[in-house]
Amino acid sequence: MLSDAVPYRITVLLFEGVEELDAVGPWETLRFWQELTERDVVVRTESIDGRPVRCSLGLTFTPDGAIDDGPRPDLLIHPGGAGVETLREDQTHLSRLRSLAADGTLLASVCNGSLVFAAAGLLAGLPATSHWSEIDGLVSRHPDVDVRTGARWVDTGQIVTSAGVAAGIDMALHLIDRLEGTDIARKVSHVLEYPWSPEASTTVSAGK
């Protein structure tokens, strides 16, 4: 649960080749949470260098800043997209993710963003999921990951992974439910007109 004393800082990462809905779905869900909650929640978009990015399907996003500027986020949403193939080989970015995890940031991926977490060694020995088209690649590239199929999201505590595209909205609602409660998550899903029920969730915890 959130503290009333300090802002809860959320960063949605943007990068060249990011899948549009992977980023915007969780961003809008969490921004509505920011609007509806009485807690101090701050949602930002940040790119690697603070400059605009061109997405997988052609949209251009202008971020609020750069990922390494400002305070460390409490929650980082890492979308997927074609640009993941570059990021999963980017040792600076993988080191950044390991440092964020070590400092206590909650890390959440959408779609093949989980392959970046796996490349950073953050999913070793843990259950995780991804877009259906990426499952075989996750299994073959990272045999140390307990890959789950058919789950909308997998929550292991500090690392949360989701399936592709629209599943990022389900995951974001789950995170709101986890961080503040079911009532506020339902309010957000109602504003979004998005069908969501915690009773029908497919969340999986580590070791289960």
Tab-separated table of N, CA, C and O in Angstrom, residues 91-162:
chain	number	residue	atom	x	y	z
A	91	GLN	N	23.670	-2.904	-22.850
A	91	GLN	CA	24.159	-3.205	-21.508
A	91	GLN	C	23.937	-2.051	-20.527
A	91	GLN	O	23.734	-2.279	-19.331
A	92	THR	N	23.946	-0.831	-21.023
A	92	THR	CA	23.664	0.316	-20.146
A	92	THR	C	22.235	0.250	-19.639
A	92	THR	O	21.962	0.486	-18.456
A	93	HIS	N	21.316	-0.094	-20.525
A	93	HIS	CA	19.907	-0.177	-20.126
A	93	HIS	C	19.680	-1.353	-19.184
A	93	HIS	O	18.951	-1.230	-18.190
A	94	LEU	N	20.310	-2.490	-19.459
A	94	LEU	CA	20.144	-3.649	-18.586
A	94	LEU	C	20.704	-3.361	-17.197
A	94	LEU	O	20.097	-3.738	-16.178
A	95	SER	N	21.826	-2.668	-17.151
A	95	SER	CA	22.392	-2.280	-15.860
A	95	SER	C	21.465	-1.313	-15.129
A	95	SER	O	21.307	-1.391	-13.907
A	96	ARG	N	20.845	-0.404	-15.889
A	96	ARG	CA	19.885	0.538	-15.300
A	96	ARG	C	18.742	-0.222	-14.632
A	96	ARG	O	18.342	0.095	-13.502
A	97	LEU	N	18.205	-1.218	-15.321
A	97	LEU	CA	17.092	-1.984	-14.756
A	97	LEU	C	17.517	-2.747	-13.505
A	97	LEU	O	16.772	-2.795	-12.513
A	98	ARG	N	18.717	-3.317	-13.528
A	98	ARG	CA	19.211	-4.020	-12.338
A	98	ARG	C	19.381	-3.064	-11.164
A	98	ARG	O	19.058	-3.405	-10.010
A	99	SER	N	19.855	-1.864	-11.443
A	99	SER	CA	20.033	-0.874	-10.375
A	99	SER	C	18.692	-0.431	-9.805
A	99	SER	O	18.545	-0.286	-8.578
A	100	LEU	N	17.716	-0.209	-10.675
A	100	LEU	CA	16.390	0.179	-10.202
A	100	LEU	C	15.809	-0.914	-9.312
A	100	LEU	O	15.251	-0.631	-8.241
A	101	ALA	N	15.940	-2.171	-9.749
A	101	ALA	CA	15.424	-3.281	-8.954
A	101	ALA	C	16.124	-3.353	-7.603
A	101	ALA	O	15.491	-3.553	-6.563
A	102	ALA	N	17.442	-3.180	-7.607
A	102	ALA	CA	18.210	-3.245	-6.362
A	102	ALA	C	17.817	-2.135	-5.399
A	102	ALA	O	17.870	-2.312	-4.171
A	103	ASP	N	17.403	-0.990	-5.950
A	103	ASP	CA	17.017	0.148	-5.111
A	103	ASP	C	15.551	0.117	-4.695
A	103	ASP	O	15.082	1.009	-4.001
A	104	GLY	N	14.807	-0.905	-5.165
A	104	GLY	CA	13.443	-1.088	-4.696
A	104	GLY	C	12.341	-0.702	-5.645
A	104	GLY	O	11.163	-0.757	-5.280
A	105	THR	N	12.671	-0.316	-6.882
A	105	THR	CA	11.633	0.024	-7.849
A	105	THR	C	10.845	-1.226	-8.236
A	105	THR	O	11.426	-2.280	-8.499
A	106	LEU	N	9.528	-1.105	-8.268
A	106	LEU	CA	8.652	-2.160	-8.771
A	106	LEU	C	8.699	-2.106	-10.292
A	106	LEU	O	8.421	-1.062	-10.886
A	107	LEU	N	9.073	-3.205	-10.927
A	107	LEU	CA	9.228	-3.257	-12.377
A	107	LEU	C	8.097	-4.053	-12.998
A	107	LEU	O	7.803	-5.171	-12.558
A	108	ALA	N	7.476	-3.489	-14.037
A	108	ALA	CA	6.354	-4.148	-14.703
A	108	ALA	C	6.543	-4.043	-16.210
A	108	ALA	O	6.818	-2.962	-16.730
A	109	SER	N	6.393	-5.163	-16.899
A	109	SER	CA	6.572	-5.171	-18.345
A	109	SER	C	5.267	-5.498	-19.049
A	109	SER	O	4.390	-6.165	-18.496
A	110	VAL	N	5.169	-5.038	-20.289
A	110	VAL	CA	4.060	-5.377	-21.167
A	110	VAL	C	4.645	-6.070	-22.389
A	110	VAL	O	5.691	-5.673	-22.913
A	111	CYS	N	3.974	-7.134	-22.843
A	111	CYS	CA	4.355	-7.800	-24.085
A	111	CYS	C	5.804	-8.288	-24.014
A	111	CYS	O	6.227	-8.832	-22.993
A	112	ASN	N	6.581	-8.074	-25.074
A	112	ASN	CA	7.948	-8.573	-25.078
A	112	ASN	C	8.911	-7.706	-24.283
A	112	ASN	O	10.126	-7.933	-24.299
A	113	GLY	N	8.393	-6.735	-23.551
A	113	GLY	CA	9.226	-6.038	-22.577
A	113	GLY	C	9.809	-7.009	-21.561
A	113	GLY	O	10.874	-6.760	-20.984
A	114	SER	N	9.126	-8.135	-21.342
A	114	SER	CA	9.641	-9.144	-20.407
A	114	SER	C	10.968	-9.722	-20.881
A	114	SER	O	11.785	-10.169	-20.067
A	115	LEU	N	11.221	-9.709	-22.196
A	115	LEU	CA	12.500	-10.221	-22.692
A	115	LEU	C	13.659	-9.326	-22.265
A	115	LEU	O	14.788	-9.798	-22.093
A	116	VAL	N	13.390	-8.035	-22.073
A	116	VAL	CA	14.427	-7.135	-21.575
A	116	VAL	C	14.715	-7.448	-20.107
A	116	VAL	O	15.873	-7.500	-19.686
A	117	PHE	N	13.670	-7.660	-19.325
A	117	PHE	CA	13.874	-8.054	-17.928
A	117	PHE	C	14.662	-9.357	-17.853
A	117	PHE	O	15.554	-9.507	-17.018
A	118	ALA	N	14.313	-10.309	-18.731
A	118	ALA	CA	15.018	-11.590	-18.733
A	118	ALA	C	16.484	-11.400	-19.107
A	118	ALA	O	17.377	-12.009	-18.506
A	119	ALA	N	16.752	-10.555	-20.086
A	119	ALA	CA	18.132	-10.301	-20.503
A	119	ALA	C	18.941	-9.656	-19.388
A	119	ALA	O	20.163	-9.845	-19.303
A	120	ALA	N	18.263	-8.894	-18.531
A	120	ALA	CA	18.938	-8.265	-17.391
A	120	ALA	C	19.138	-9.235	-16.236
A	120	ALA	O	19.737	-8.871	-15.222
A	121	GLY	N	18.625	-10.465	-16.371
A	121	GLY	CA	18.753	-11.455	-15.315
A	121	GLY	C	17.742	-11.313	-14.205
A	121	GLY	O	17.857	-11.974	-13.164
A	122	LEU	N	16.715	-10.505	-14.418
A	122	LEU	CA	15.754	-10.206	-13.361
A	122	LEU	C	14.653	-11.255	-13.233
A	122	LEU	O	13.918	-11.256	-12.241
A	123	LEU	N	14.525	-12.132	-14.233
A	123	LEU	CA	13.459	-13.136	-14.201
A	123	LEU	C	13.979	-14.546	-13.917
A	123	LEU	O	13.195	-15.499	-13.926
A	124	ALA	N	15.245	-14.689	-13.643
A	124	ALA	CA	15.824	-16.010	-13.408
A	124	ALA	C	15.134	-16.698	-12.237
A	124	ALA	O	15.056	-16.146	-11.138
A	125	GLY	N	14.586	-17.889	-12.507
A	125	GLY	CA	13.921	-18.662	-11.470
A	125	GLY	C	12.519	-18.205	-11.130
A	125	GLY	O	11.896	-18.759	-10.223
A	126	LEU	N	12.011	-17.212	-11.870
A	126	LEU	CA	10.685	-16.665	-11.580
A	126	LEU	C	9.694	-16.997	-12.685
A	126	LEU	O	10.074	-17.145	-13.852
A	127	PRO	N	8.406	-17.080	-12.352
A	127	PRO	CA	7.382	-17.183	-13.391
A	127	PRO	C	7.214	-15.844	-14.098
A	127	PRO	O	7.365	-14.784	-13.488
A	128	ALA	N	6.910	-15.895	-15.383
A	128	ALA	CA	6.735	-14.675	-16.171
A	128	ALA	C	5.934	-15.025	-17.412
A	128	ALA	O	5.798	-16.186	-17.791
A	129	THR	N	5.413	-13.984	-18.065
A	129	THR	CA	4.664	-14.191	-19.306
A	129	THR	C	5.020	-13.107	-20.303
A	129	THR	O	5.803	-12.186	-20.024
A	130	SER	N	4.435	-13.210	-21.495
A	130	SER	CA	4.681	-12.261	-22.572
A	130	SER	C	3.571	-12.414	-23.608
A	130	SER	O	2.631	-13.193	-23.420
A	131	HIS	N	3.653	-11.668	-24.679
A	131	HIS	CA	2.729	-11.827	-25.805
A	131	HIS	C	2.832	-13.260	-26.335
A	131	HIS	O	3.914	-13.853	-26.360
A	132	TRP	N	1.705	-13.806	-26.782
A	132	TRP	CA	1.701	-15.199	-27.232
A	132	TRP	C	2.751	-15.470	-28.312
A	132	TRP	O	3.323	-16.557	-28.391
A	133	SER	N	3.017	-14.476	-29.146
A	133	SER	CA	3.981	-14.676	-30.236
A	133	SER	C	5.424	-14.692	-29.743
A	133	SER	O	6.336	-15.064	-30.500
A	134	GLU	N	5.643	-14.269	-28.502
A	134	GLU	CA	6.995	-14.188	-27.957
A	134	GLU	C	7.303	-15.312	-26.972
A	134	GLU	O	8.430	-15.419	-26.479
A	135	ILE	N	6.300	-16.134	-26.656
A	135	ILE	CA	6.480	-17.162	-25.635
A	135	ILE	C	7.604	-18.131	-26.001
A	135	ILE	O	8.487	-18.428	-25.185
A	136	ASP	N	7.604	-18.633	-27.238
A	136	ASP	CA	8.631	-19.591	-27.645
A	136	ASP	C	10.024	-18.969	-27.567
A	136	ASP	O	10.986	-19.630	-27.144
A	137	GLY	N	10.123	-17.706	-27.961
A	137	GLY	CA	11.414	-17.027	-27.896
A	137	GLY	C	11.887	-16.838	-26.472
A	137	GLY	O	13.081	-16.962	-26.182
A	138	LEU	N	10.960	-16.532	-25.564
A	138	LEU	CA	11.319	-16.374	-24.163
A	138	LEU	C	11.800	-17.698	-23.589
A	138	LEU	O	12.791	-17.752	-22.850
A	139	VAL	N	11.125	-18.778	-23.966
A	139	VAL	CA	11.519	-20.113	-23.489
A	139	VAL	C	12.902	-20.488	-24.010
A	139	VAL	O	13.761	-20.966	-23.255
A	140	SER	N	13.137	-20.282	-25.297
A	140	SER	CA	14.394	-20.731	-25.894
A	140	SER	C	15.576	-19.856	-25.487
A	140	SER	O	16.687	-20.359	-25.260
A	141	ARG	N	15.338	-18.547	-25.376
A	141	ARG	CA	16.434	-17.644	-25.035
A	141	ARG	C	16.755	-17.650	-23.545
A	141	ARG	O	17.892	-17.403	-23.143
A	142	HIS	N	15.740	-17.922	-22.728
A	142	HIS	CA	15.917	-17.806	-21.282
A	142	HIS	C	15.313	-19.024	-20.580
A	142	HIS	O	14.256	-18.937	-19.940
A	143	PRO	N	15.977	-20.162	-20.690
A	143	PRO	CA	15.440	-21.389	-20.091
A	143	PRO	C	15.346	-21.347	-18.568
A	143	PRO	O	14.705	-22.206	-17.967
A	144	ASP	N	15.996	-20.342	-17.940
A	144	ASP	CA	15.921	-20.218	-16.485
A	144	ASP	C	14.640	-19.526	-16.022
A	144	ASP	O	14.393	-19.408	-14.818
A	145	VAL	N	13.803	-19.070	-16.967
A	145	VAL	CA	12.547	-18.405	-16.625
A	145	VAL	C	11.410	-19.418	-16.676
A	145	VAL	O	11.310	-20.224	-17.604
A	146	ASP	N	10.541	-19.373	-15.685
A	146	ASP	CA	9.358	-20.241	-15.627
A	146	ASP	C	8.245	-19.566	-16.427
A	146	ASP	O	7.445	-18.801	-15.886
A	147	VAL	N	8.211	-19.829	-17.723
A	147	VAL	CA	7.311	-19.114	-18.626
A	147	VAL	C	5.887	-19.645	-18.488
A	147	VAL	O	5.649	-20.850	-18.593
A	148	ARG	N	4.944	-18.736	-18.284
A	148	ARG	CA	3.533	-19.086	-18.123
A	148	ARG	C	2.751	-18.635	-19.353
A	148	ARG	O	2.845	-17.483	-19.774
A	149	THR	N	1.974	-19.528	-19.917
A	149	THR	CA	1.119	-19.186	-21.047
A	149	THR	C	-0.312	-19.012	-20.552
A	149	THR	O	-0.726	-19.608	-19.558
A	150	GLY	N	-1.076	-18.170	-21.245
A	150	GLY	CA	-2.478	-17.991	-20.920
A	150	GLY	C	-2.756	-17.034	-19.781
A	150	GLY	O	-3.919	-16.782	-19.452
A	151	ALA	N	-1.728	-16.478	-19.158
A	151	ALA	CA	-1.931	-15.526	-18.059
A	151	ALA	C	-1.977	-14.109	-18.612
A	151	ALA	O	-1.190	-13.752	-19.487
A	152	ARG	N	-2.897	-13.304	-18.117
A	152	ARG	CA	-2.923	-11.896	-18.503
A	152	ARG	C	-1.766	-11.152	-17.849
A	152	ARG	O	-1.199	-10.242	-18.429
A	153	TRP	N	-1.432	-11.525	-16.617
A	153	TRP	CA	-0.258	-10.976	-15.959
A	153	TRP	C	0.247	-11.978	-14.940
A	153	TRP	O	-0.461	-12.883	-14.528
A	154	VAL	N	1.499	-11.803	-14.569
A	154	VAL	CA	2.142	-12.629	-13.556
A	154	VAL	C	2.809	-11.685	-12.559
A	154	VAL	O	3.654	-10.882	-12.932
A	155	ASP	N	2.412	-11.776	-11.304
A	155	ASP	CA	2.931	-10.900	-10.254
A	155	ASP	C	3.777	-11.725	-9.299
A	155	ASP	O	3.265	-12.602	-8.609
A	156	THR	N	5.072	-11.446	-9.262
A	156	THR	CA	5.968	-12.175	-8.364
A	156	THR	C	6.449	-11.316	-7.202
A	156	THR	O	7.356	-11.699	-6.476
A	157	GLY	N	5.862	-10.147	-7.050
A	157	GLY	CA	6.285	-9.250	-5.975
A	157	GLY	C	6.910	-8.001	-6.551
A	157	GLY	O	6.221	-7.026	-6.834
A	158	GLN	N	8.227	-8.008	-6.749
A	158	GLN	CA	8.901	-6.827	-7.287
A	158	GLN	C	8.871	-6.785	-8.807
A	158	GLN	O	9.074	-5.736	-9.405
A	159	ILE	N	8.619	-7.934	-9.433
A	159	ILE	CA	8.564	-8.005	-10.892
A	159	ILE	C	7.175	-8.471	-11.313
A	159	ILE	O	6.690	-9.500	-10.847
A	160	VAL	N	6.558	-7.701	-12.209
A	160	VAL	CA	5.249	-8.060	-12.755
A	160	VAL	C	5.385	-8.061	-14.271
A	160	VAL	O	5.923	-7.111	-14.846
A	161	THR	N	4.917	-9.120	-14.917
A	161	THR	CA	4.938	-9.186	-16.374
A	161	THR	C	3.521	-9.398	-16.880
A	161	THR	O	2.698	-9.994	-16.185
A	162	SER	N	3.248	-8.911	-18.080
A	162	SER	CA	1.913	-9.116	-18.650
A	162	SER	C	2.030	-9.623	-20.066
A	162	SER	O	3.089	-9.528	-20.703
